[in-house]
Tab-separated table of C-alpha atoms in Angstrom:
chain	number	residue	atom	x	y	z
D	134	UNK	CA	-22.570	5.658	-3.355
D	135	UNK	CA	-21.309	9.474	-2.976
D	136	UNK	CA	-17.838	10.307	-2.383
D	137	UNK	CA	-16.924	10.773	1.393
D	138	UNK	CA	-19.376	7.640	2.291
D	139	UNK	CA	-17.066	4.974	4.276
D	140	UNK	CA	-18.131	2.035	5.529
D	141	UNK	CA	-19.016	1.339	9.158
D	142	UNK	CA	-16.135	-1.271	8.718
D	143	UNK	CA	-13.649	0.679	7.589
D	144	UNK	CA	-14.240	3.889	9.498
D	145	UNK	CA	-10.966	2.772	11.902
D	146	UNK	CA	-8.943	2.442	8.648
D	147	UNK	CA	-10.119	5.743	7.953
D	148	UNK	CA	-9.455	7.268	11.115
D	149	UNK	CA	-5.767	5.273	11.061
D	150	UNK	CA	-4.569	6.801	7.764
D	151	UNK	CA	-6.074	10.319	7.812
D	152	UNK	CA	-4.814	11.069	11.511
D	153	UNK	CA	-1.942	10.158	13.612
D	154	UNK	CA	-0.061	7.176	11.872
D	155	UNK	CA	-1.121	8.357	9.081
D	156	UNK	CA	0.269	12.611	9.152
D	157	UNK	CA	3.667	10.014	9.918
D	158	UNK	CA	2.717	9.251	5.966
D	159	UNK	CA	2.126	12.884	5.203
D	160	UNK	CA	5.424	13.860	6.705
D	161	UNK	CA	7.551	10.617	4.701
D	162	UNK	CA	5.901	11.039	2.076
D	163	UNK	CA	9.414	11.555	-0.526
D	164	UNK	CA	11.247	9.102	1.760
D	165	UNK	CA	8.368	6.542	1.067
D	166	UNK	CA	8.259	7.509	-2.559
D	167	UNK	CA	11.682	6.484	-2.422
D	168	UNK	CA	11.732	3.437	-0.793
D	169	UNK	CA	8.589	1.845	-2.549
D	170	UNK	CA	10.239	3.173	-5.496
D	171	UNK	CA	10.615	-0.866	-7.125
D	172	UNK	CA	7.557	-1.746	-5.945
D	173	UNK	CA	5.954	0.801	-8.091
D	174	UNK	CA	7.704	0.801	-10.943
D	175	UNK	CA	6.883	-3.816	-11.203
D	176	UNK	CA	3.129	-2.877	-10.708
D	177	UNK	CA	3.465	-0.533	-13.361
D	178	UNK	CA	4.735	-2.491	-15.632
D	179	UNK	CA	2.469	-5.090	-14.730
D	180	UNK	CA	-0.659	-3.222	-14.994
D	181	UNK	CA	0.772	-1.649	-18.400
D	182	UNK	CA	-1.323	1.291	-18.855
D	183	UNK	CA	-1.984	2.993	-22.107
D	184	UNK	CA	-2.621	5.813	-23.882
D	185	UNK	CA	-6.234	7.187	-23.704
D	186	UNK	CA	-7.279	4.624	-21.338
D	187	UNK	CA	-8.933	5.489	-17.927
D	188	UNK	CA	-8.269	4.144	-14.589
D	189	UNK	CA	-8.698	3.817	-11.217
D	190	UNK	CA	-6.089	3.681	-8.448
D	191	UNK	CA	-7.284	2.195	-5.094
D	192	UNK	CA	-5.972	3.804	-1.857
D	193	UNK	CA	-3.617	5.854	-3.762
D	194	UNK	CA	-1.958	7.624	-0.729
D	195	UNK	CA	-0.163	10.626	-1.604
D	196	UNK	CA	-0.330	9.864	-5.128
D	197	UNK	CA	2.851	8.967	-6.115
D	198	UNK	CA	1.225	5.740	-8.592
D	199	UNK	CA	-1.606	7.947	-9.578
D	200	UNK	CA	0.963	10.299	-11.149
D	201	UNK	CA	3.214	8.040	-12.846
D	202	UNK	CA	-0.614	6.393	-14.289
D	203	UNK	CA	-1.536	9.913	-15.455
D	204	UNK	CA	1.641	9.778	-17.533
D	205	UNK	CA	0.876	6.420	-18.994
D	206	UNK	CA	-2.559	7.171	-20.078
D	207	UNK	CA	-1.689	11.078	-21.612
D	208	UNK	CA	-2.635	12.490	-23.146
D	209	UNK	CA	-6.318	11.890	-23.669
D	210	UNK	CA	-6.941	9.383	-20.875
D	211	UNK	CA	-8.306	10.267	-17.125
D	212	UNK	CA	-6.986	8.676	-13.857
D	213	UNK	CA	-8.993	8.498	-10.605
D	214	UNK	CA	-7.565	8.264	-7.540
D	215	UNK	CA	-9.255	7.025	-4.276
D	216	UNK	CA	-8.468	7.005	-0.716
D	217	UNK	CA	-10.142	6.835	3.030
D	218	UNK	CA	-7.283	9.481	4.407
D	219	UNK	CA	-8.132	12.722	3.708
D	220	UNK	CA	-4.584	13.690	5.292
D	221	UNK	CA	-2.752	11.842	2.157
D	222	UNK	CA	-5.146	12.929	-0.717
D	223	UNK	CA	-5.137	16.525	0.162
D	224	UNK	CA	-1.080	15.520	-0.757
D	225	UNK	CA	-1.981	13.966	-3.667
D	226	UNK	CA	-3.921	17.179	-4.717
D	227	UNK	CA	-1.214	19.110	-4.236
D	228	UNK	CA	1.416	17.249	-6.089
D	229	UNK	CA	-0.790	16.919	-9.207
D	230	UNK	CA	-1.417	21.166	-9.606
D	231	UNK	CA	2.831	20.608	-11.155
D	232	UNK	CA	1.635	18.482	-13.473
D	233	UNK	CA	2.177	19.776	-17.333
D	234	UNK	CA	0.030	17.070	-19.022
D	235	UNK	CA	-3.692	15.462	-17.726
D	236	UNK	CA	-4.617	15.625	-13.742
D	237	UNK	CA	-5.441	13.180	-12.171
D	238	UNK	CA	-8.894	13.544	-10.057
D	239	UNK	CA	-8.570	12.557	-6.491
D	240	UNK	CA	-11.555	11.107	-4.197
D	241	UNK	CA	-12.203	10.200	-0.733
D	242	UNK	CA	-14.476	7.439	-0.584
D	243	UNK	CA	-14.460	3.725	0.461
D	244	UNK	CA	-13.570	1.072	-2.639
D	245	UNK	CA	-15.801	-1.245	-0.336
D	246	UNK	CA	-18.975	0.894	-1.734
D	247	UNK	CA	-18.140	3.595	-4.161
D	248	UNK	CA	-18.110	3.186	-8.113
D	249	UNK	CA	-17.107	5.193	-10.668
D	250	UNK	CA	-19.414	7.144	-13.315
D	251	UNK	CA	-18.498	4.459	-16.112
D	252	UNK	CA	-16.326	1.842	-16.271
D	253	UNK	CA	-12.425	2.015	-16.709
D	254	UNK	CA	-10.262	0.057	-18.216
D	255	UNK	CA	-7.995	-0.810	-15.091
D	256	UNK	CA	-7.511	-0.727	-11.970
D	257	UNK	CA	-4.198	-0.644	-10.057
D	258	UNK	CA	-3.353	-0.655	-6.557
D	259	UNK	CA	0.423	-0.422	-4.538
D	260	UNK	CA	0.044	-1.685	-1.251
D	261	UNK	CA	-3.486	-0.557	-0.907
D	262	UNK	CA	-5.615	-3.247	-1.019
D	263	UNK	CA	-5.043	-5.344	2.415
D	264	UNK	CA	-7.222	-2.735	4.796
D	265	UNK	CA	-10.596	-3.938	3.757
D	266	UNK	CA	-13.118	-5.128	6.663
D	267	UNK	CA	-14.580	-7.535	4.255
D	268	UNK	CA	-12.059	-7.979	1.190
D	269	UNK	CA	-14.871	-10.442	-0.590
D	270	UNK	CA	-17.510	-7.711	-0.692
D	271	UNK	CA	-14.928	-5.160	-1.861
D	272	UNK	CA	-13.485	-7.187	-4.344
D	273	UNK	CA	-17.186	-7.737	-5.810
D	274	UNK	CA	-17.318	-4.061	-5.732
D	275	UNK	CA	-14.185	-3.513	-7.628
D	276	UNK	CA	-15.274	-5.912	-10.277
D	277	UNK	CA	-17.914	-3.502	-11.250
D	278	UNK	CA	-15.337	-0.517	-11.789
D	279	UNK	CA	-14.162	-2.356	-14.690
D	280	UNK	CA	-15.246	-2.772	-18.282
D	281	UNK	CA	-15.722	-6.114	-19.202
D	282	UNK	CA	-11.960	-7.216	-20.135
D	283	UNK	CA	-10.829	-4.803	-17.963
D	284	UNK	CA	-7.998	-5.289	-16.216
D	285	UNK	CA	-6.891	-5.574	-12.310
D	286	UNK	CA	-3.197	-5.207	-11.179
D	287	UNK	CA	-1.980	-5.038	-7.436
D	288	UNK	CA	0.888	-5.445	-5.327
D	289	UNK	CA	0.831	-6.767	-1.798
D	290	UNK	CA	3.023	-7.884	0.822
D	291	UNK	CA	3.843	-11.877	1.571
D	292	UNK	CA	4.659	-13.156	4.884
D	293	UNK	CA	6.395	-10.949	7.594
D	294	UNK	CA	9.071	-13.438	8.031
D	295	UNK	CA	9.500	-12.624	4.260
D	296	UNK	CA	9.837	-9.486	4.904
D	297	UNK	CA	13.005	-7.697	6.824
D	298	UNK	CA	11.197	-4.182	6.411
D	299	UNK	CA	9.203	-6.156	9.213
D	300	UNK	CA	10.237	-8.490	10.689
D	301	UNK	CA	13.618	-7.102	12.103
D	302	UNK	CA	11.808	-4.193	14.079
D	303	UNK	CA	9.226	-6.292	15.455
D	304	UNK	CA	11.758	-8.714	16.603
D	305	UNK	CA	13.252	-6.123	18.401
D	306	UNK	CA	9.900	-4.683	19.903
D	307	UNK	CA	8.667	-8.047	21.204
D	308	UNK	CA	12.550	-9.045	22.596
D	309	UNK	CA	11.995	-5.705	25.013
D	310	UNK	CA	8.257	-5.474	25.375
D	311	UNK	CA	6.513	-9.212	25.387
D	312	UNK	CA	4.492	-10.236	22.298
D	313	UNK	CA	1.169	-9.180	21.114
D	314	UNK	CA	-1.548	-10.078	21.944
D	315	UNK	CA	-3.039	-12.820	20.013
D	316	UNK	CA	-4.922	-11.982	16.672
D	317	UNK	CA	-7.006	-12.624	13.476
D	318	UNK	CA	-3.466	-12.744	11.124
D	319	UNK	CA	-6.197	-12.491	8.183
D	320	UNK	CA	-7.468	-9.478	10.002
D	321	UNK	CA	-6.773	-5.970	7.537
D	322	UNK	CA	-3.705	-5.045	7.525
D	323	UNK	CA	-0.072	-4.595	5.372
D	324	UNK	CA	-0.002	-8.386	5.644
D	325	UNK	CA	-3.757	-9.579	5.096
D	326	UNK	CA	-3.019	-10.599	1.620
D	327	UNK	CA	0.191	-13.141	2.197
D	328	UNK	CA	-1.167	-16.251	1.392
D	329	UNK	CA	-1.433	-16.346	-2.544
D	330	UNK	CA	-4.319	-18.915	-1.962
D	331	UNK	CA	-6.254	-16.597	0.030
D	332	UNK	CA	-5.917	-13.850	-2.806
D	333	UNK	CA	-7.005	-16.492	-5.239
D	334	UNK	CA	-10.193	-17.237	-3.228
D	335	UNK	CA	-11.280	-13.535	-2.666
D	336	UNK	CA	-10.517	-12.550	-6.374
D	337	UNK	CA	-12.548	-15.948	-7.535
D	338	UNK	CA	-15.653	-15.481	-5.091
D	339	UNK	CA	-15.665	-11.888	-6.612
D	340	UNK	CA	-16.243	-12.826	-10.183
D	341	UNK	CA	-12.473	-12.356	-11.961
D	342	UNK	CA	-11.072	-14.664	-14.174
D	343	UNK	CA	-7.459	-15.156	-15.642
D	344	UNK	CA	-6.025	-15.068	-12.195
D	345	UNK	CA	-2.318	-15.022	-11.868
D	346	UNK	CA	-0.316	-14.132	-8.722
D	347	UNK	CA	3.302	-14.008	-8.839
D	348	UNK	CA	6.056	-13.942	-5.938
D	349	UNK	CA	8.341	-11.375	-6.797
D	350	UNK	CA	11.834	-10.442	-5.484
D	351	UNK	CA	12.788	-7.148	-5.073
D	352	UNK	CA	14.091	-4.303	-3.016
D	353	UNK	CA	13.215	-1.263	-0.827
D	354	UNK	CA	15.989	1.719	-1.783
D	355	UNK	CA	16.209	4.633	0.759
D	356	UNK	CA	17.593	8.422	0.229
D	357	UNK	CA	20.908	8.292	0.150
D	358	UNK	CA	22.188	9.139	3.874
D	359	UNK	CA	18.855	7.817	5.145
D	360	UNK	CA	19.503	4.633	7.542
D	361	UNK	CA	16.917	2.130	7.882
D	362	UNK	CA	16.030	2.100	11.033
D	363	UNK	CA	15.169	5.851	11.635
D	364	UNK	CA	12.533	5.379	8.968
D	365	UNK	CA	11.697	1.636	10.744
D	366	UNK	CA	11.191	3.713	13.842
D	367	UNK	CA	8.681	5.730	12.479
D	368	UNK	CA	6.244	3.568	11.028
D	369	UNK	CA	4.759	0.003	11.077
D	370	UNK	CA	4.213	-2.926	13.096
D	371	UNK	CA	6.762	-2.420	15.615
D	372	UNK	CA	6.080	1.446	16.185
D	373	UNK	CA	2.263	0.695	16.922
D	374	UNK	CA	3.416	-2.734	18.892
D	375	UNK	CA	5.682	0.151	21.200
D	376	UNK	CA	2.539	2.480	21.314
D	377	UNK	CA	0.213	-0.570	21.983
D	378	UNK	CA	2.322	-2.202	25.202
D	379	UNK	CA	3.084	1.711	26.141
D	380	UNK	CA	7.066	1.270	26.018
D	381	UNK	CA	8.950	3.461	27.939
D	382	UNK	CA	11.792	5.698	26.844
D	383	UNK	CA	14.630	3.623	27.932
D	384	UNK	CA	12.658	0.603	26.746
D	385	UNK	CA	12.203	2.935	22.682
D	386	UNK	CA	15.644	3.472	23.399
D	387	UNK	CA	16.947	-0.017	23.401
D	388	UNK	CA	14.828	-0.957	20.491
D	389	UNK	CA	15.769	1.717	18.250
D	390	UNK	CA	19.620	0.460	19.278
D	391	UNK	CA	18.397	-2.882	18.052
D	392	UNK	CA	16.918	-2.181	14.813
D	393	UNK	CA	19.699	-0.011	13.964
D	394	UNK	CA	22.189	-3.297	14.524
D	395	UNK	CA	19.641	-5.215	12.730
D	396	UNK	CA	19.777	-3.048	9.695
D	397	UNK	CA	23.340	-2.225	9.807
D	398	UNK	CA	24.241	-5.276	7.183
D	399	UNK	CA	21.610	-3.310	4.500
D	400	UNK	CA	23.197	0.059	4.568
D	401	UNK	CA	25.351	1.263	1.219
D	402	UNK	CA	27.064	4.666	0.297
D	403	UNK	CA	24.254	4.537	-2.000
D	404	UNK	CA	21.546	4.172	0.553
D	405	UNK	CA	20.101	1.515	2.362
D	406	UNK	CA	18.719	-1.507	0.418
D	407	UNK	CA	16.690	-3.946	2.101
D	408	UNK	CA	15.447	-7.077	0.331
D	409	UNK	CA	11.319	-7.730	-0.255
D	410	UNK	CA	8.884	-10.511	-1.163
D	411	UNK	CA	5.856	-9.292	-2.591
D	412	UNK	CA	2.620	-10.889	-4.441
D	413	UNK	CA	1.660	-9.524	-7.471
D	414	UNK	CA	-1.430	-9.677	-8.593
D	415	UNK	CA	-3.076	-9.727	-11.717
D	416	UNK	CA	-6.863	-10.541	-12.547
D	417	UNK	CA	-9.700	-9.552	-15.469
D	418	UNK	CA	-13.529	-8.698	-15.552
D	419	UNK	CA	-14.798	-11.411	-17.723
């Protein structure tokens, strides 16, 4: 498949994260660097990239895990990253014409179709993994960007309830606005990939082997002087549930009041620091 092909499937994903919501990602993008700071640095670890080895980072956003991968594998290794927004990899672009040592290469393509030249040795993804129309045929896909014994490491999101990041603004949301309308909660999306078991069954069906998924604890850190809820108001579940039930101001209004209480117990004079449950995920190419 040639770069810039995306799948009929995932052309709404495409549209999501290259325009609107997604310039709200463009605009963030050092206050999100920030606050998935943890996140990156335990699927880093995980994924344990080395020296002269190449990989692939699915929907790399702006970049900021391609980077830190192009450090791991200097300084005779080669990165790839790959994303549907063109909005967030023209970012990623940018931010890798500082770097001293090896640049990364950035494409826009669908991990649903595309595949690399030649294998790599790994594959890593923060976060970017959950938006597939059909996880089972991407996954299958994915398998082939590997060498055999190559490696697959990814972080994802458990349960909203899990989750204050979440579940605190759209509490507030559907308290002024109604709920949601009723939906697939396996349909893509930040929390398509909660259920460990599901992971398992995608990941198996593909092909991997020496599945292991971990729940892990951690923490999303903001800037320092940065509350919560003004980034809360500006992207996720609750911001598209205000868009979807067309809230008006007074009605923004009282939810932004909300989430700010709701948050309040989170904020330190070092920042705000609001607790997460993630899955990590780690899998081979037999």
């Amino acid at each position: 498949m040639a770069a810039d092909e995306i799948s009929p499937g995932n052309a709404a994903q495409q549209t999501f994260w290259t325009e609107g919501p997604g310039l709200n990602w463009v605009a963030l993008r050092e206050e999100l660097d920030t606050l998935h700071s943890h996140i990156s640095e335990q699927v880093l670890a995980r994924a344990a990239a080395q020296p002269g080895e190449r990989v692939i980072d699915l929907g790399c956003g702006a970049g900021a895990t391609t980077l830190a991968l192009a450090e791991a594998v200097a300084p005779e290794g080669h990165v790839t990253g790959i994303d549907v927004s063109t909005s967030l990899l023209e970012v990623a672009r940018t931010r890798a014409e500082a770097l001293d040592g090896i640049r990364p290469e950035f494409i826009h393509t669908d991990a649903q179709l595309w595949r690399p030249e030649s294998p790599v040795d790994l594959c890593l993804s923060r976060m970017g993994v959950m938006f597939f129309d059909d996880p089972d045929a991407a996954f299958a896909n994915i398998l082939h960007f590997l060498k055999p014994g190559g490696r697959l490491a990814f972080i994802c999101w458990r349960a909203i309830e899990e989750n204050p990041w979440f579940d605190l603004p759209m509490k507030a949301a559907v308290h002024h606005l109604g709920p949601p309308a009723p939906g697939d909660p396996d349909a893509p999306g930040p929390m398509a990939f909660r259920d460990p078991e599901r992971v398992r069954g995608i990941l198996s069906r593909a092909g991997f082997s020496d599945i292991a998924i971990e729940t892990v604890e951690t923490e999303l850190r903001l800037p320092q002087g940065m509350k919560a809820a003004d980034l809360a108001t500006r992207i996720g579940p609750a911001v598209r549930h205000m868009r979807d039930k067309g809230a008006t101001e007074a009605q923004a209004q009282a939810i932004q009041n909300d989430i700010h209480a709701a948050f309040a117990p989170y904020e330190t004079v070092e920042g705000a620091k609001v607790p997460a449950r993630m899955n990590l995920v780690t899998a081979q190419r037999p």
